[in-house]
mmCIF file of C-alpha atoms in Angstrom:
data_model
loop_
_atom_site.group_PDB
_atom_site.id
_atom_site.type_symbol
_atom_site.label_atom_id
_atom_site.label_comp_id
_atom_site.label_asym_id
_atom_site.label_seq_id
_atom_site.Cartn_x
_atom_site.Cartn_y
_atom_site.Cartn_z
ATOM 1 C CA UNK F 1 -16.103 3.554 16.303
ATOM 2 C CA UNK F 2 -12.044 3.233 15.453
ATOM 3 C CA UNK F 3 -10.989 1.359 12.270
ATOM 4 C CA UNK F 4 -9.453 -1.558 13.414
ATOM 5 C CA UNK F 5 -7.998 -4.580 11.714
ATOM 6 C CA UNK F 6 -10.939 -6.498 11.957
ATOM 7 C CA UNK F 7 -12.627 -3.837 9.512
ATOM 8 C CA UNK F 8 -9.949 -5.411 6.693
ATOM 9 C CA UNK F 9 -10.082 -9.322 7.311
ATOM 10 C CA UNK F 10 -11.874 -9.648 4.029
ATOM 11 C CA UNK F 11 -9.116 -8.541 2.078
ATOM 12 C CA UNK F 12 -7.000 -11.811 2.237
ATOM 13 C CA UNK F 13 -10.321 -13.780 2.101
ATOM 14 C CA UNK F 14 -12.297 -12.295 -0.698
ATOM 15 C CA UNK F 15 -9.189 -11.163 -2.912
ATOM 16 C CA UNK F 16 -6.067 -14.167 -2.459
ATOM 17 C CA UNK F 17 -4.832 -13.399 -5.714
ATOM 18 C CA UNK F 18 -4.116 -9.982 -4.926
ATOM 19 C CA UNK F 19 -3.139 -10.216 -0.866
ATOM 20 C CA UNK F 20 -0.352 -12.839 -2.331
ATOM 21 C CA UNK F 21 1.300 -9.970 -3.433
ATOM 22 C CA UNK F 22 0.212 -6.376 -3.559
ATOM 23 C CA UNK F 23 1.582 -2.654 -2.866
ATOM 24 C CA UNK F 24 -1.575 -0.471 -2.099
ATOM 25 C CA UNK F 25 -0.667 3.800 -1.758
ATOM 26 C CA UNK F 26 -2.795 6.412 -1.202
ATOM 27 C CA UNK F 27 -1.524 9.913 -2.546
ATOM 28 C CA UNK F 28 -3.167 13.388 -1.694
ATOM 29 C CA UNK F 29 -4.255 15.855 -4.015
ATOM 30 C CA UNK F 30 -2.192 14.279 -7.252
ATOM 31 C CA UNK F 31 -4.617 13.010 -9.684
ATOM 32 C CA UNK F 32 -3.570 9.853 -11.648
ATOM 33 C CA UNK F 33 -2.107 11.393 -14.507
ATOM 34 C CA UNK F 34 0.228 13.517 -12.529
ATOM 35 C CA UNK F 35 1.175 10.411 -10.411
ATOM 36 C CA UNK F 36 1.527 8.185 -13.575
ATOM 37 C CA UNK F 37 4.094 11.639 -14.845
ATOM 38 C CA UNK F 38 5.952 11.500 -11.257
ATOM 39 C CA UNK F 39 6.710 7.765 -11.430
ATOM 40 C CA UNK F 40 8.484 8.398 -15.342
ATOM 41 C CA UNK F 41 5.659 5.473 -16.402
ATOM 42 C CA UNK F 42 3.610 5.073 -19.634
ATOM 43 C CA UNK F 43 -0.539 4.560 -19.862
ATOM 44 C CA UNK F 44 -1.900 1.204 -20.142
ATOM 45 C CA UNK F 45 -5.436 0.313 -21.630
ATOM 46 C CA UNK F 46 -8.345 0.901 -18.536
ATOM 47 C CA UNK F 47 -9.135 -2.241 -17.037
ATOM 48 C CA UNK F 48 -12.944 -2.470 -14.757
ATOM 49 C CA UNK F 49 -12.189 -4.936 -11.316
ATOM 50 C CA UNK F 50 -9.602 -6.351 -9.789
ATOM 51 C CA UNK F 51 -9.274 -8.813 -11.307
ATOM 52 C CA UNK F 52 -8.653 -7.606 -14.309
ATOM 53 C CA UNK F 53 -5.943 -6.175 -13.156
ATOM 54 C CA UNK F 54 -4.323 -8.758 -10.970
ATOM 55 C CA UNK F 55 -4.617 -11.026 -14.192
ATOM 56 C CA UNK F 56 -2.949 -8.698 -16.430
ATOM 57 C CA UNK F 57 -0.413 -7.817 -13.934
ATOM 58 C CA UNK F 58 1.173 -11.276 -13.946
ATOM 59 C CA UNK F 59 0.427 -12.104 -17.651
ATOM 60 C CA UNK F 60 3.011 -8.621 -18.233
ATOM 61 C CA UNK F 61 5.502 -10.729 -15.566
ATOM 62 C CA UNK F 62 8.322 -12.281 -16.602
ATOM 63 C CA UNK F 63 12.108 -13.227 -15.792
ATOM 64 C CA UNK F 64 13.345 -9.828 -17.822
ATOM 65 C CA UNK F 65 10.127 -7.953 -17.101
ATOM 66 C CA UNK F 66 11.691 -4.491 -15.148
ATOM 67 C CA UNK F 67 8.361 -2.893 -15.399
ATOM 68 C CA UNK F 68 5.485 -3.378 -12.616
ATOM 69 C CA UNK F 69 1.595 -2.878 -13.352
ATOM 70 C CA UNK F 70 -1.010 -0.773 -11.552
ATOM 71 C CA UNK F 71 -4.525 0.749 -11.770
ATOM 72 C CA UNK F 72 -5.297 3.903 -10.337
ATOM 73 C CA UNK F 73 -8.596 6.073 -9.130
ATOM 74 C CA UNK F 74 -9.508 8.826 -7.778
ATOM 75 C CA UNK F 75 -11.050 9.011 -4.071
ATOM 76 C CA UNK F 76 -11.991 12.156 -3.062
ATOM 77 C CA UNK F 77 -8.788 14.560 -2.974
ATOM 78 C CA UNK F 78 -6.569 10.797 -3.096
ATOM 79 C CA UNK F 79 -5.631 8.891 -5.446
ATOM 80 C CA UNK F 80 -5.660 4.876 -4.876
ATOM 81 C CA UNK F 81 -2.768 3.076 -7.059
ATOM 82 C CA UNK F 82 -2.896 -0.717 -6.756
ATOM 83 C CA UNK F 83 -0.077 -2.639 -7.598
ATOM 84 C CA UNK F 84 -0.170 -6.662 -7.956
ATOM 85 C CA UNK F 85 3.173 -7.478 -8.110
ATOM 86 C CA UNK F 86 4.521 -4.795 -7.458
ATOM 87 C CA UNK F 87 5.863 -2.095 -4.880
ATOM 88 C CA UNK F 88 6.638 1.372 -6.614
ATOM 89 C CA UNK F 89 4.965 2.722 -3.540
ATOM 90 C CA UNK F 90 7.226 1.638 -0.586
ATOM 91 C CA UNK F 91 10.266 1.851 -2.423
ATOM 92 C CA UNK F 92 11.563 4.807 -1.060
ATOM 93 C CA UNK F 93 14.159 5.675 -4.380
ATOM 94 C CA UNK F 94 10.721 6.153 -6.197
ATOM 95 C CA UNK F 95 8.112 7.443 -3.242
ATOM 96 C CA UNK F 96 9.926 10.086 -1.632
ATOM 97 C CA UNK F 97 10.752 12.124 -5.114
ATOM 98 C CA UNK F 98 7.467 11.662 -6.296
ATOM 99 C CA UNK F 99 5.603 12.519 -2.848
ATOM 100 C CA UNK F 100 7.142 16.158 -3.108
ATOM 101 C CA UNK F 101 4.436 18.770 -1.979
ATOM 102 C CA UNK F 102 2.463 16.016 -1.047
ATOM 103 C CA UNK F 103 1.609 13.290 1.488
ATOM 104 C CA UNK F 104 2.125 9.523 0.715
ATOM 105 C CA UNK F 105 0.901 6.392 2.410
ATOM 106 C CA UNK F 106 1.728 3.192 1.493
ATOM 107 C CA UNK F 107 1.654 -0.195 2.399
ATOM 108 C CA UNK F 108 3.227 -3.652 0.831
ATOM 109 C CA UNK F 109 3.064 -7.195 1.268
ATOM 110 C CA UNK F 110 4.535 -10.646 -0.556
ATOM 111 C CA UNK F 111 3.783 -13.929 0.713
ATOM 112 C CA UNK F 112 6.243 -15.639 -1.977
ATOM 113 C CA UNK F 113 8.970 -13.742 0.050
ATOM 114 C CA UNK F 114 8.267 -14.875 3.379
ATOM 115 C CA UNK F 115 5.869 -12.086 3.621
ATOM 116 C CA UNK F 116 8.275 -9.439 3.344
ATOM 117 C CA UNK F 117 5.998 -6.531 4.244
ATOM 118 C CA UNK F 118 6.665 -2.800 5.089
ATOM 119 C CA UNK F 119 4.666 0.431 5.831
ATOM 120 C CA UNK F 120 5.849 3.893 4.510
ATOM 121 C CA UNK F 121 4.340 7.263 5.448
ATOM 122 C CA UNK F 122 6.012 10.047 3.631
ATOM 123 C CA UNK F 123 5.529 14.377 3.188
ATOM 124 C CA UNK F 124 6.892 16.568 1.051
ATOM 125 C CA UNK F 125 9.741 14.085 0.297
ATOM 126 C CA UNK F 126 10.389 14.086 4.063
ATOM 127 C CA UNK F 127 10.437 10.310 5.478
ATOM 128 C CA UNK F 128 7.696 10.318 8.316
ATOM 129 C CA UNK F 129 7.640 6.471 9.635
ATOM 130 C CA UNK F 130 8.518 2.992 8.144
ATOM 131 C CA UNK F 131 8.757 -0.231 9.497
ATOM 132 C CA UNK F 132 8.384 -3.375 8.727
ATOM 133 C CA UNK F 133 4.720 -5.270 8.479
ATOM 134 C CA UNK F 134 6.252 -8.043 11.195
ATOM 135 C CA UNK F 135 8.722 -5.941 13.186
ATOM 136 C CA UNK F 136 7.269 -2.733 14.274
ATOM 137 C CA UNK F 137 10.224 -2.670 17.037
ATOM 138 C CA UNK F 138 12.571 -1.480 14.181
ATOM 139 C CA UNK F 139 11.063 1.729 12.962
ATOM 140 C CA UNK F 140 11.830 4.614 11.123
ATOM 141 C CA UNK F 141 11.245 8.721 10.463
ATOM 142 C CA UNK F 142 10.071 11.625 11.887
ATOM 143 C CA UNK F 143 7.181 10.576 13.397
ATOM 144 C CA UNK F 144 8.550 7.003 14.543
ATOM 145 C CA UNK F 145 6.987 6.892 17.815
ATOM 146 C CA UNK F 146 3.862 9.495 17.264
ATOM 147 C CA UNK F 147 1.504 6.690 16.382
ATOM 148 C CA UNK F 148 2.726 3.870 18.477
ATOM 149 C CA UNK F 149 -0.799 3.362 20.559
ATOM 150 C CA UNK F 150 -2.892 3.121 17.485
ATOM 151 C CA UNK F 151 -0.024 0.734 15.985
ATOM 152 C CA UNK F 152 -0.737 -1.666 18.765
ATOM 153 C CA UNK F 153 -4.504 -1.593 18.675
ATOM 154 C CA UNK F 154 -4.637 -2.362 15.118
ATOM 155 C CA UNK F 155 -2.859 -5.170 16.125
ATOM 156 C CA UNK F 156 1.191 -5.049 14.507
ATOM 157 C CA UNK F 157 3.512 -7.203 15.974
ATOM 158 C CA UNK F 158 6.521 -5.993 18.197
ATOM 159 C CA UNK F 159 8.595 -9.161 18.490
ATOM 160 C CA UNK F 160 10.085 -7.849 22.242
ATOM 161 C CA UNK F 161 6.246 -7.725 23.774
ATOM 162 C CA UNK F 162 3.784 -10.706 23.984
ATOM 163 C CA UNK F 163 0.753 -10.862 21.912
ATOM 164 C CA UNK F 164 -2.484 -11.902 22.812
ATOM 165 C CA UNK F 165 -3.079 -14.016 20.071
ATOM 166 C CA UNK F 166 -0.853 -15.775 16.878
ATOM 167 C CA UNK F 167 -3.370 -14.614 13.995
ATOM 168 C CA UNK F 168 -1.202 -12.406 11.679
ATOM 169 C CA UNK F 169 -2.887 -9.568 11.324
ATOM 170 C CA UNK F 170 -0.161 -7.088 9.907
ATOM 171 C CA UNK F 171 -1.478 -6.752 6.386
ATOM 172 C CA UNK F 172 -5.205 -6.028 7.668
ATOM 173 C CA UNK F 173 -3.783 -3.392 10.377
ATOM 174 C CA UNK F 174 -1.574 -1.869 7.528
ATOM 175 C CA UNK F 175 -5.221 -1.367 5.482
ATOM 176 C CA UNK F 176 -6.221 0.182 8.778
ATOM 177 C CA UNK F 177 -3.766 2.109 9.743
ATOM 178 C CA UNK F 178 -3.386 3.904 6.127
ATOM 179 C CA UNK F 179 -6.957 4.911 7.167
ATOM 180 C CA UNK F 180 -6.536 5.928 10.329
ATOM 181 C CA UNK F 181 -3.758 8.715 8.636
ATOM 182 C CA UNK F 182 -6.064 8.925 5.530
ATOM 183 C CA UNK F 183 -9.893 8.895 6.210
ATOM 184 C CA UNK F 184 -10.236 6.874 2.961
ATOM 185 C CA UNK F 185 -11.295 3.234 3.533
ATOM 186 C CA UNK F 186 -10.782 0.552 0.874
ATOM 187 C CA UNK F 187 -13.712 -1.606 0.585
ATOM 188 C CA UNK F 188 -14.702 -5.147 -1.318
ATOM 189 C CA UNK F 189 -17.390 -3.351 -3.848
ATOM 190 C CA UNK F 190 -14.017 -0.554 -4.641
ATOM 191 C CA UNK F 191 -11.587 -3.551 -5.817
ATOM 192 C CA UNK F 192 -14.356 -5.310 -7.355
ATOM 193 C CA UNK F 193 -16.261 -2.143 -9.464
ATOM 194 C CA UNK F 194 -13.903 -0.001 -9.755
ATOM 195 C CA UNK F 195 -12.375 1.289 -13.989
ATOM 196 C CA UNK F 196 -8.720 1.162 -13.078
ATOM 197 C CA UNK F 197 -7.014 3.844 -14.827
ATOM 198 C CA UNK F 198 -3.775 1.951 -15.915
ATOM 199 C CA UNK F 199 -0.045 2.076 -16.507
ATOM 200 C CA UNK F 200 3.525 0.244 -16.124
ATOM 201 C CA UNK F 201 6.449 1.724 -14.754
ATOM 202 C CA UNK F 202 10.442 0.755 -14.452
ATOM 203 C CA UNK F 203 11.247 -0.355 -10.802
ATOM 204 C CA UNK F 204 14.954 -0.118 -11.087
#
């Protein structure tokens, strides 16, 4: 059976802390050291959970702070980086450099900014679709239009169509969709086992 967004509703319900602010990429066939080099960041103590690492995100925070926090693991021929906080992954002056000879999905959310959310998909440095978590109408890339069925199962918004329903479900559809492109699902027993292989990086 199809992924679909109600395979991800647990994310905002079993991990708040996190969903209130997170940046979530997937990264094919760089292991986390390479993708730690690529992003120009430093190595950070291993942390075990997600919480962990949502706690020490936001204790590193700060007014000055330019630097953003992530764990990392391997899944597979993917590596997961998990940012709280943070959103080195969608920001396309950082992902599309460091997704050369490789393929990079990413997805980003933050409630404390009117949930400013957005989807990237890139290859080789080539852009292959973005748009926004809220307003798929306004996309972007290559492949803008290749996956608009699936887009509209998972359930994204396009504010020019009706929808059947007013749950948001754009941050659940973006887990889903990255799967759909990726194979790899993200799972409850991942955030909360997982030894986060750690490090900080400047988002200017």
């Amino acid at each position: 059976m199809a992924t679909t967004a109600a395979d991800y509703m647990w994310f905002e319900e079993d991990f708040p802390d996190l969903a209130e602010s997170y940046c979530v990429t997937l990264v094919h066939d760089v292991p986390p050291d390479e993708l730690l080099h690529r992003l120009d960041g430093q190595s950070e103590s291993e942390v075990t959970g997600i919480t962990a690492l949502v706690d020490t995100a936001f204790d590193l925070w700060g007014p000055s702070t330019t630097r953003t926090y992530f764990g990392m693991t391997t899944l597979g021929p993917w590596t997961l980086m998990i940012e709280p906080n943070g959103w080195h992954g969608v920001n396309e002056k950082k992902a599309l450099p460091a997704s050369a000879g490789t393929r990079w999905i990413s997805h980003y959310d933050n409630a404390n900014a009117n949930n400013d959310g957005s989807f990237l998909w890139v290859e080789d440095t080539e852009l292959q679709l973005h748009f926004e978590l809220r307003d798929v109408g306004c996309r972007s890339g290559t492949r803008a239009d290749d996956l608009l069925d699936v887009i509209r199962r998972l359930g994204f918004t396009f504010p020019e169509e009706p929808t059947e329903t007013d749950d948001d479900l754009a941050v659940p559809a973006a887990f889903a969709l990255a799967e759909y492109i990726t194979d790899i699902r993200v799972n409850p027993a991942l955030l909360q086992d997982t030894t986060f292989i750690c490090g900080t990086a400047d988002f200017r």
